CSV table of N, CA and C in Angstrom, one decimal:
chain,number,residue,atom,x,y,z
S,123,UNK,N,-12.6,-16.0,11.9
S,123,UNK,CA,-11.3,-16.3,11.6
S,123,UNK,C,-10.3,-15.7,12.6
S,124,UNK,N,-10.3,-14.5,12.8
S,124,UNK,CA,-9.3,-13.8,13.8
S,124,UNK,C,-9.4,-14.2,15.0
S,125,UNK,N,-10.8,-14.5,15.9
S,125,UNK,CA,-11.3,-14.7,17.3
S,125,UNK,C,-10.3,-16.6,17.2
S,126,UNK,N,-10.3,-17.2,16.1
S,126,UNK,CA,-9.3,-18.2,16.7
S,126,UNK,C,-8.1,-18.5,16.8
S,127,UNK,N,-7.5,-17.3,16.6
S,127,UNK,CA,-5.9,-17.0,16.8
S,127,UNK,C,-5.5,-16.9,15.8
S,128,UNK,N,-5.7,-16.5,15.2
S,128,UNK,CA,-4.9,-16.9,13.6
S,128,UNK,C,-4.4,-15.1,13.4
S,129,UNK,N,-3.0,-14.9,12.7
S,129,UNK,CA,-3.0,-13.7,12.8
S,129,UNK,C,-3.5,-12.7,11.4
S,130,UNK,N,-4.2,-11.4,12.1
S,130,UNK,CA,-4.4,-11.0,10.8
S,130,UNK,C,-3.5,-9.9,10.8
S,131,UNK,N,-3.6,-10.4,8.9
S,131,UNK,CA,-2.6,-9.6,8.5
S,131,UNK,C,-2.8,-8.0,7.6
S,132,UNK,N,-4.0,-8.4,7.3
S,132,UNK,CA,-4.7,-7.2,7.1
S,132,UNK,C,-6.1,-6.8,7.3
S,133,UNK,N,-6.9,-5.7,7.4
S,133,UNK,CA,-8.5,-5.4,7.6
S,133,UNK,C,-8.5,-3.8,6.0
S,134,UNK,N,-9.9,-4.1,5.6
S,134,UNK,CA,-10.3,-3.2,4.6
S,134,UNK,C,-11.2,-3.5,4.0
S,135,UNK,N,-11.9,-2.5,3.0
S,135,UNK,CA,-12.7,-2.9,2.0
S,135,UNK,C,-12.7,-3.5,0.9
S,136,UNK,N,-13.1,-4.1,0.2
S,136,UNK,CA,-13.0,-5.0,-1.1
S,136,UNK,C,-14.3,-4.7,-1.8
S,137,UNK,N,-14.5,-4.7,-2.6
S,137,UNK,CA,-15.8,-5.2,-3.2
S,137,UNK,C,-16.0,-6.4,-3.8
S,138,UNK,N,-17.0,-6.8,-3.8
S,138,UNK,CA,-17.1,-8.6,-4.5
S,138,UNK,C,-18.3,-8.1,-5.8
S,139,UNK,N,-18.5,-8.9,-6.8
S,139,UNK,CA,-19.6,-8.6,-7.6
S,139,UNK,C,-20.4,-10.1,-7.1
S,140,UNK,N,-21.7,-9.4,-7.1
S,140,UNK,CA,-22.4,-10.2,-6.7
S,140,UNK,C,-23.4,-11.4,-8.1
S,141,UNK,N,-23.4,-12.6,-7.3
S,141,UNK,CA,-23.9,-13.8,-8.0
S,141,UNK,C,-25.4,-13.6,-8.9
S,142,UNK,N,-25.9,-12.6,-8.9
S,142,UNK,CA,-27.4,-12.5,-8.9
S,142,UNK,C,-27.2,-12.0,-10.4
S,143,UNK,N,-28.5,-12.0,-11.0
S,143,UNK,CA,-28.5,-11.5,-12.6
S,143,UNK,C,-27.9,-10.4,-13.1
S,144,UNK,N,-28.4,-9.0,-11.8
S,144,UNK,CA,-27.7,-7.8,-12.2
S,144,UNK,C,-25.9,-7.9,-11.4
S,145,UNK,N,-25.7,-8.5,-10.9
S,145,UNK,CA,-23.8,-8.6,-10.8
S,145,UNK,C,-23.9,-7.7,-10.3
S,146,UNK,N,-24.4,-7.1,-9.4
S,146,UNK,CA,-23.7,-5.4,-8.7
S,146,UNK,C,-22.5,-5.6,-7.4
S,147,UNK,N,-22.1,-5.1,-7.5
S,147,UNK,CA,-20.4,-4.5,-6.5
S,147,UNK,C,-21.4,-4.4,-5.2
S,148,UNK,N,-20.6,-5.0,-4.2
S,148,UNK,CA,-21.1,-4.8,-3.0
S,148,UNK,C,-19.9,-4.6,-2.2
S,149,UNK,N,-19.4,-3.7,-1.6
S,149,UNK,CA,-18.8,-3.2,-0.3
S,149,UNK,C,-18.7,-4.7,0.3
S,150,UNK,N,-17.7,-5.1,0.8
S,150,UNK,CA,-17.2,-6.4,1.7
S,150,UNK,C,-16.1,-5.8,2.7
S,151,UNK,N,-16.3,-5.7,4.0
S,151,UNK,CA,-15.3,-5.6,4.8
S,151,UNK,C,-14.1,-7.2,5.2
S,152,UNK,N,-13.2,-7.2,4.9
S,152,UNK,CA,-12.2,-8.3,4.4
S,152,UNK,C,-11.0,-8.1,5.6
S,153,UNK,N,-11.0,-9.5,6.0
S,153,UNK,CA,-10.0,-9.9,7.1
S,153,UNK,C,-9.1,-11.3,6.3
S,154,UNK,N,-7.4,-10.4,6.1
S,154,UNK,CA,-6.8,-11.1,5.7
S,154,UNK,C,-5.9,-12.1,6.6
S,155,UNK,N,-6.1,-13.5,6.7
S,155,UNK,CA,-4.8,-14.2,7.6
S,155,UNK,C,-4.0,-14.8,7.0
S,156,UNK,N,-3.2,-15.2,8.1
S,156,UNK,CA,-2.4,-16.9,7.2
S,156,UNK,C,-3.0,-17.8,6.0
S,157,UNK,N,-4.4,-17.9,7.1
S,157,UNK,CA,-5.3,-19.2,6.1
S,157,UNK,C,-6.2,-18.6,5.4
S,158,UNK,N,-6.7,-17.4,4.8
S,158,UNK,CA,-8.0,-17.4,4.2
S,158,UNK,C,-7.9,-15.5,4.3
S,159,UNK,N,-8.7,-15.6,3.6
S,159,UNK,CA,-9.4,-14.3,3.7
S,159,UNK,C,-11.2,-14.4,4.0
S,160,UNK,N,-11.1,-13.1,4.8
S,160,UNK,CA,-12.9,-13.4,6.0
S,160,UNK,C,-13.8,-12.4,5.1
S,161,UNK,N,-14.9,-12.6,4.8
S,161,UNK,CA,-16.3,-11.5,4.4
S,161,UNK,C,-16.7,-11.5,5.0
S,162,UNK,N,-17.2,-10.1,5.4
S,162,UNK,CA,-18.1,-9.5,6.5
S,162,UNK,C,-19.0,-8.0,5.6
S,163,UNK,N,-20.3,-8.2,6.4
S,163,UNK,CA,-20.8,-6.7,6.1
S,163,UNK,C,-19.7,-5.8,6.5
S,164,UNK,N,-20.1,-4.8,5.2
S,164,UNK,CA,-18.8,-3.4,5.6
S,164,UNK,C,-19.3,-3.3,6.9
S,165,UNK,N,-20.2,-2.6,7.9
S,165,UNK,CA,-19.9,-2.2,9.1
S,165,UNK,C,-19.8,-3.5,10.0
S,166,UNK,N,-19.4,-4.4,10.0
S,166,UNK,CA,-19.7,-5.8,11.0
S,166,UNK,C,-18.5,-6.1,12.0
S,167,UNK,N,-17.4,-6.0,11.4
S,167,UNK,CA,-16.6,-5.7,12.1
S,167,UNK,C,-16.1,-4.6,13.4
S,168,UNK,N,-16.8,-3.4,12.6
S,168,UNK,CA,-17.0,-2.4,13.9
S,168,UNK,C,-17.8,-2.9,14.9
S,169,UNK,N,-19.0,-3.2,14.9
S,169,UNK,CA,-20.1,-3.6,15.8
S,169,UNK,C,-19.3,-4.9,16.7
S,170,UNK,N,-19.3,-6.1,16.3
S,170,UNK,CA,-18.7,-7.4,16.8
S,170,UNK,C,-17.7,-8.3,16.1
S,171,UNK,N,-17.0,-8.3,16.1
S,171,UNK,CA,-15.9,-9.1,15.4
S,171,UNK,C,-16.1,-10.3,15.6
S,172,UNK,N,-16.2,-11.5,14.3
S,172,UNK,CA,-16.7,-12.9,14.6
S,172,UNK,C,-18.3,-13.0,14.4
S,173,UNK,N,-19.3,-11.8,14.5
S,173,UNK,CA,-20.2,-12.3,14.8
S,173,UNK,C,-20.8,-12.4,13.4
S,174,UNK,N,-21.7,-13.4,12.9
S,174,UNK,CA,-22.5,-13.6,11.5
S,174,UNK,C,-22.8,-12.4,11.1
S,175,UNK,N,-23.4,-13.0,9.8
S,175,UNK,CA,-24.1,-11.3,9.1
S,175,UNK,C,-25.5,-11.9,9.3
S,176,UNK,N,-26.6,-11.1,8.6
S,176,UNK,CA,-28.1,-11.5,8.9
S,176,UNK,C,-28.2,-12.7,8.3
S,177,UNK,N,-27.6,-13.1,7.6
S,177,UNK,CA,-28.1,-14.6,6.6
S,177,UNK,C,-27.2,-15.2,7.0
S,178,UNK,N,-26.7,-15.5,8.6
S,178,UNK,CA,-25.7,-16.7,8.9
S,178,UNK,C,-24.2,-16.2,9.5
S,179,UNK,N,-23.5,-17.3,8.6
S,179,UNK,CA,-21.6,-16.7,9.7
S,179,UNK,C,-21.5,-15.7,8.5
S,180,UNK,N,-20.5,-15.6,9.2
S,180,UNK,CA,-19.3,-14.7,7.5
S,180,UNK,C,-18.7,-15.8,6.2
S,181,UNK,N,-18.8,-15.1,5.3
S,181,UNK,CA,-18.1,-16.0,4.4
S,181,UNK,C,-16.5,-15.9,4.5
S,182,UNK,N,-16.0,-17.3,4.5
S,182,UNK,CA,-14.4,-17.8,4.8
S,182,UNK,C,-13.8,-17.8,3.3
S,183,UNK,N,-12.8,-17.6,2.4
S,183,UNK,CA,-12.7,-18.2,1.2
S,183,UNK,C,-11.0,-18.3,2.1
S,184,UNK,N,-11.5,-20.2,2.2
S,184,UNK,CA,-9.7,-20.4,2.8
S,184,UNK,C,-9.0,-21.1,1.9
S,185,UNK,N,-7.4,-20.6,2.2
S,185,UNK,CA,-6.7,-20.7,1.1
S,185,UNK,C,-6.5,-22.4,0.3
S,186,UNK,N,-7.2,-23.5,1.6
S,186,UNK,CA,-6.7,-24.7,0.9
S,186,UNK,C,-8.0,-24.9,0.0
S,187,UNK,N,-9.2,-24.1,-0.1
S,187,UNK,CA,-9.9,-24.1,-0.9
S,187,UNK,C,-9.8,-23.3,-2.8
S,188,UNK,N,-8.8,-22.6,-2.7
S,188,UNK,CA,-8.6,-21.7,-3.6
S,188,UNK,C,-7.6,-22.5,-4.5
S,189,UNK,N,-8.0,-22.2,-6.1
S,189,UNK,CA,-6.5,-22.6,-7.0
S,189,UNK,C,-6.2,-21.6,-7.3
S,190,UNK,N,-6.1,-20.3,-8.0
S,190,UNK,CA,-5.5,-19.5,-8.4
S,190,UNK,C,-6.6,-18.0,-7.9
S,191,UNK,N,-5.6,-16.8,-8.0
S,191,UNK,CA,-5.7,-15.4,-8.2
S,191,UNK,C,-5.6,-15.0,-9.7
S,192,UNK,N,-6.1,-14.8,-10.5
S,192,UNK,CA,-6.1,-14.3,-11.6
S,192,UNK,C,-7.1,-13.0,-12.3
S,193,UNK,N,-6.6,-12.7,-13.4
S,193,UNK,CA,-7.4,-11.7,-14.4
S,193,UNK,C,-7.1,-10.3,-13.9
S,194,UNK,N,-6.0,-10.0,-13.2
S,194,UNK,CA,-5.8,-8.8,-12.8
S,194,UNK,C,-6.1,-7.4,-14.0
S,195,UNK,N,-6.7,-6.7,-13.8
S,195,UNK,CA,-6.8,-5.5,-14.9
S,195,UNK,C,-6.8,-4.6,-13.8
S,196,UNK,N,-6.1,-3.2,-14.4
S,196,UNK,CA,-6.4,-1.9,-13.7
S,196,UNK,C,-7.5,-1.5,-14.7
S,197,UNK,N,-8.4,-1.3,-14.2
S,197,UNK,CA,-9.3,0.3,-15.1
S,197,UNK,C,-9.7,1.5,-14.0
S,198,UNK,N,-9.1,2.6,-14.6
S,198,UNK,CA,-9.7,3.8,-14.1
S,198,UNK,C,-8.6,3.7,-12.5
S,199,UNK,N,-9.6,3.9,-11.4
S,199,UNK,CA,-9.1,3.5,-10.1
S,199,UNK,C,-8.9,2.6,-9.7
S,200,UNK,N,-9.3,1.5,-10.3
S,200,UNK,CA,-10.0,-0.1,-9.4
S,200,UNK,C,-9.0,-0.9,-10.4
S,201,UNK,N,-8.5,-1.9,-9.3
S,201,UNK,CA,-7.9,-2.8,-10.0
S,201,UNK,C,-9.1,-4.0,-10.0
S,202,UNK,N,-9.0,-4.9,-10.7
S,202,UNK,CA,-9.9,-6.0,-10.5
S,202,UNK,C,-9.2,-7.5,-10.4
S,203,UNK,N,-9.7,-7.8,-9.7
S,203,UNK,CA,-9.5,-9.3,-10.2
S,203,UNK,C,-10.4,-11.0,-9.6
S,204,UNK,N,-9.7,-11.9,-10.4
S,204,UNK,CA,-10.6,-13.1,-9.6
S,204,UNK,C,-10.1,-14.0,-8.8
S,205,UNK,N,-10.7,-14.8,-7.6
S,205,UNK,CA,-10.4,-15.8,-7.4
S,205,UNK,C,-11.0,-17.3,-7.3
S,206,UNK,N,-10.1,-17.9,-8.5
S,206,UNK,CA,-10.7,-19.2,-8.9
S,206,UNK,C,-10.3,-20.0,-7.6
S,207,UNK,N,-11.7,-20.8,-7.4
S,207,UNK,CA,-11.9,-21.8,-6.1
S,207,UNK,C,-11.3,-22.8,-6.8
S,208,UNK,N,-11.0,-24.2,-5.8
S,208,UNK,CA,-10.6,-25.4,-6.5
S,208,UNK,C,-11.8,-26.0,-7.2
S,209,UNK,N,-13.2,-25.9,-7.2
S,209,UNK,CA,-14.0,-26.4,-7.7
S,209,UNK,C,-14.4,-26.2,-8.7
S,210,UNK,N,-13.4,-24.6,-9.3
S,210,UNK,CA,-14.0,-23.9,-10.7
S,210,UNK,C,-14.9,-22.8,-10.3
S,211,UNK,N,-15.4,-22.4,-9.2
S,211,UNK,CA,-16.1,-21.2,-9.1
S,211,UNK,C,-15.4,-20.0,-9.0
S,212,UNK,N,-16.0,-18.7,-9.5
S,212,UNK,CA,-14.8,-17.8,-10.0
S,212,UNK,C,-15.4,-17.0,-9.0
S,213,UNK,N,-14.8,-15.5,-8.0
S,213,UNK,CA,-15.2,-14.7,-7.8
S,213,UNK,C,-14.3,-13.5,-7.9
S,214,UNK,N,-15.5,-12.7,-8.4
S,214,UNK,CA,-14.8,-11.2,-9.1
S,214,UNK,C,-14.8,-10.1,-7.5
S,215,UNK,N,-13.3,-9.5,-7.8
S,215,UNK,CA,-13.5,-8.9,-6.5
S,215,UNK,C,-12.9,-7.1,-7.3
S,216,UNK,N,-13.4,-6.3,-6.6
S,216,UNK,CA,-12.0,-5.0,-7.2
S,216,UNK,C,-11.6,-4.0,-6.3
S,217,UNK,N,-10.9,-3.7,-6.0
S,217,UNK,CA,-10.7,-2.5,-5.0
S,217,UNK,C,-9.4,-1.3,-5.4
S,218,UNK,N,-9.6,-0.1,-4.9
S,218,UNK,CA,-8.5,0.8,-5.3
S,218,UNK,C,-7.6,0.4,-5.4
S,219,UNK,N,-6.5,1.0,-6.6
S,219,UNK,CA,-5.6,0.2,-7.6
S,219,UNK,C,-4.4,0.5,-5.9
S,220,UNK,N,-4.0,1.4,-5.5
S,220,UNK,CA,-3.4,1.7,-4.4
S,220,UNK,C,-3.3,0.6,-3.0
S,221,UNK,N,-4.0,-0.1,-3.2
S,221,UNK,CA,-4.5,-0.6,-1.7
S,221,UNK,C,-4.0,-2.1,-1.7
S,222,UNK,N,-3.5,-2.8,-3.5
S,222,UNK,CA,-2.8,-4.0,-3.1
S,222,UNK,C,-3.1,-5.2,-2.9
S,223,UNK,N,-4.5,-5.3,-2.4
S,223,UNK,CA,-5.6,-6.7,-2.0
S,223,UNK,C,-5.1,-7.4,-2.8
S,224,UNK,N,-5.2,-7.4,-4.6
S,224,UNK,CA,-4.6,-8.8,-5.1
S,224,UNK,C,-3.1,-9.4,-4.8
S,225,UNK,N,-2.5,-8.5,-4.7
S,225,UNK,CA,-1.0,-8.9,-3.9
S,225,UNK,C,-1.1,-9.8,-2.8
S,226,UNK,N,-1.7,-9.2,-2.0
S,226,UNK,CA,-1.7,-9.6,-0.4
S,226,UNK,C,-2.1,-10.8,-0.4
S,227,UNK,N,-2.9,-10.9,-1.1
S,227,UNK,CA,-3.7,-12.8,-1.1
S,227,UNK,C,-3.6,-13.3,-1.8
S,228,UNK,N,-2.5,-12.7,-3.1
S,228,UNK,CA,-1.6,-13.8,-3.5
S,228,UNK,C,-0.6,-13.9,-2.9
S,229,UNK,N,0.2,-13.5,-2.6
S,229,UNK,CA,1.0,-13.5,-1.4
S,229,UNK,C,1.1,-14.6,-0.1
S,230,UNK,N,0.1,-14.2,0.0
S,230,UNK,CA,-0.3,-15.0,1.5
S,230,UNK,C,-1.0,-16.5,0.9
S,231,UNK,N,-1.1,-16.7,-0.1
S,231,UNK,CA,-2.1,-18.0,-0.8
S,231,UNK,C,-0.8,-18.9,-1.0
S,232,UNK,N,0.1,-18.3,-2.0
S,232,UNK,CA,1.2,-18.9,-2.0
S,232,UNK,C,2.2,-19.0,-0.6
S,233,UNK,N,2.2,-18.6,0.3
S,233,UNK,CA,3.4,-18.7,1.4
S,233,UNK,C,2.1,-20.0,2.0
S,234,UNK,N,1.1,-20.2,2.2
S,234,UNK,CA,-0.2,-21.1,3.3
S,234,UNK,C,0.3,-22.4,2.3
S,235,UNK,N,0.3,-22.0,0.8
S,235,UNK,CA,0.3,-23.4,-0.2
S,235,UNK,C,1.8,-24.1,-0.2
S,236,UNK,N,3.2,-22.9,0.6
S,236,UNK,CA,4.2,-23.5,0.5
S,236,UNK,C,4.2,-24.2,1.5
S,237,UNK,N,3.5,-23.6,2.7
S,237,UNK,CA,4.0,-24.6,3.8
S,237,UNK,C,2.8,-25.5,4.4
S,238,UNK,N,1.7,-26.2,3.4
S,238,UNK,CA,1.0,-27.2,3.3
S,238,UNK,C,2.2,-28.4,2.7
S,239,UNK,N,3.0,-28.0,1.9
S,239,UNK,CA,3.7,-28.8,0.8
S,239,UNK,C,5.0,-29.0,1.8
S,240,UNK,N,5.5,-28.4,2.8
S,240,UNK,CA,6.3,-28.6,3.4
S,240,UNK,C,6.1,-29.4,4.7
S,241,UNK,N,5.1,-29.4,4.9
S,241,UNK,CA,4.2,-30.4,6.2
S,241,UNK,C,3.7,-31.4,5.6
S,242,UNK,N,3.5,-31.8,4.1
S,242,UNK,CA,3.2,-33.0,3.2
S,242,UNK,C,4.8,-33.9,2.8
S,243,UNK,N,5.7,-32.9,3.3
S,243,UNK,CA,6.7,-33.5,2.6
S,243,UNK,C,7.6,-34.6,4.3
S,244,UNK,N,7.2,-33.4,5.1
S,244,UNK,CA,7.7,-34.3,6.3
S,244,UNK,C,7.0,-34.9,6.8
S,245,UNK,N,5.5,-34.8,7.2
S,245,UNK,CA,4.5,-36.3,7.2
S,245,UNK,C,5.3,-37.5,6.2
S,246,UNK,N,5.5,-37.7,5.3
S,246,UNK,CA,6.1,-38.4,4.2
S,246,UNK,C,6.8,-39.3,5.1
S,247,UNK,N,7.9,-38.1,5.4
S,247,UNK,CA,9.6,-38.6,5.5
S,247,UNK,C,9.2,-39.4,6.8
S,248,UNK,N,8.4,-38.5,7.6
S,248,UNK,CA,7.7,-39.6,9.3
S,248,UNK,C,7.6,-40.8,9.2
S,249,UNK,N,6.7,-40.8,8.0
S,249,UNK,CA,6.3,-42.3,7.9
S,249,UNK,C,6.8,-43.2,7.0
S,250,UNK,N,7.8,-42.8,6.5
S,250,UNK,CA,9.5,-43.7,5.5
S,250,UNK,C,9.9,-44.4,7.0
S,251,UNK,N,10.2,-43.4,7.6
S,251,UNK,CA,11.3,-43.5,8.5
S,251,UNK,C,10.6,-44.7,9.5
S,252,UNK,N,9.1,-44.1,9.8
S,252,UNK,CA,8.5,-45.8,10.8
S,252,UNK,C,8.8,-46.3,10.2
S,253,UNK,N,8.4,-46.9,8.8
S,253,UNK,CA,8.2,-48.0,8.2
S,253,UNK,C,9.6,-48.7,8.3
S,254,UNK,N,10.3,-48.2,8.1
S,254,UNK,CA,11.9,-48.5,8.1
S,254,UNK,C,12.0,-49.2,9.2
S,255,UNK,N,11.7,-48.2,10.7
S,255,UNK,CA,11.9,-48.6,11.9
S,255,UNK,C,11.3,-50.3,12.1
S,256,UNK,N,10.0,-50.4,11.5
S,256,UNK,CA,9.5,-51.4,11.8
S,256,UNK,C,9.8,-52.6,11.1
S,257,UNK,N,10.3,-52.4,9.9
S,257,UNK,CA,11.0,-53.5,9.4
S,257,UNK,C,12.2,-54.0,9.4
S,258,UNK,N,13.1,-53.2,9.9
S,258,UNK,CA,14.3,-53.5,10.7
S,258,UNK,C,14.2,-54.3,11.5
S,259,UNK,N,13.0,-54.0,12.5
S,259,UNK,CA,12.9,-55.0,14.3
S,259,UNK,C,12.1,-56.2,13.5
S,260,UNK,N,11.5,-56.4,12.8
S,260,UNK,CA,11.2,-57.6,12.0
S,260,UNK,C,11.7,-58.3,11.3
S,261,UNK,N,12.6,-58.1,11.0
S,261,UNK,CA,13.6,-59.0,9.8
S,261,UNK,C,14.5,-59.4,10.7
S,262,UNK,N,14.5,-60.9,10.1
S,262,UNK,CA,15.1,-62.2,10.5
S,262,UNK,C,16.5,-62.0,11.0
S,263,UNK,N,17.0,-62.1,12.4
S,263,UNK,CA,18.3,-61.6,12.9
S,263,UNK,C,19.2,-62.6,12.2
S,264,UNK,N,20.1,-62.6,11.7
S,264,UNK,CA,21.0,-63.5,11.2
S,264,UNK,C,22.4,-63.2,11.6
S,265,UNK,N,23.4,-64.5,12.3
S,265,UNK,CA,23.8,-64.8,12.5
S,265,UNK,C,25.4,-65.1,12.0
């Protein structure tokens, strides 16, 4: 995500709970941008930036993929929370209550989702306005 220009807006740790029977917390080194937030092995970004982990690329969760941030709880140190994909898949992430992560990517989820909506709204008006253009030079000149 970063190596294509996109700017990041943040680097840190997260933890994700993992998909497997026992659900254990795994350390995720997290690159936040405009469009998405990046998974990486905690040390992977020191070594090579961009480069896969051993089972492939990095995991992307990009924002036109995502519906909501929710279930925020503090306990103890750790804030927790999820992010529901548009498909219904949930993932539980938590990190020290100090550090903000659910903010930031809600934050940044909502500002990527305002200005999809605002690039949907002028594509729109683009193509009012041909259509207009073209049926003007078409219709019958009258006299």
């Amino acid at each position: 995500m970063p190596e294509s220009g996109r700017k990041v807006l943040k680097v840190g740790l997260l933890e994700k709970r993992s998909d497997g029977l026992l659900q254990l917390w795994k350390k995720k080194r997290c690159v936040l941008t405009e469009d998405g937030v990046l998974l990486l092995p905690p040390k992977q970004l020191e070594q090579r930036p961009g480069a896969g982990d051993a089972a492939g690329r990095p995991k992307e969760l990009h924002f036109s993929g995502m519906k909501t941030l929710d279930c925020v709880e503090r306990k103890g140190k750790y804030v927790y929370f999820t992010v529901v994909m548009a498909e219904g898949r949930e993932i539980d992430f938590r990190c020290p209550q100090d550090e903000g992560w659910n903010a930031e990517i809600t934050l940044q989820m909502v500002r990527y989702k305002n200005r999809q909506a605002v690039l949907a709204v002028k594509s729109t008006r683009q193509k009012q306005q041909l259509l207009g253009h073209k049926a003007a030079r078409s219709a019958p000149h009258v006299a």
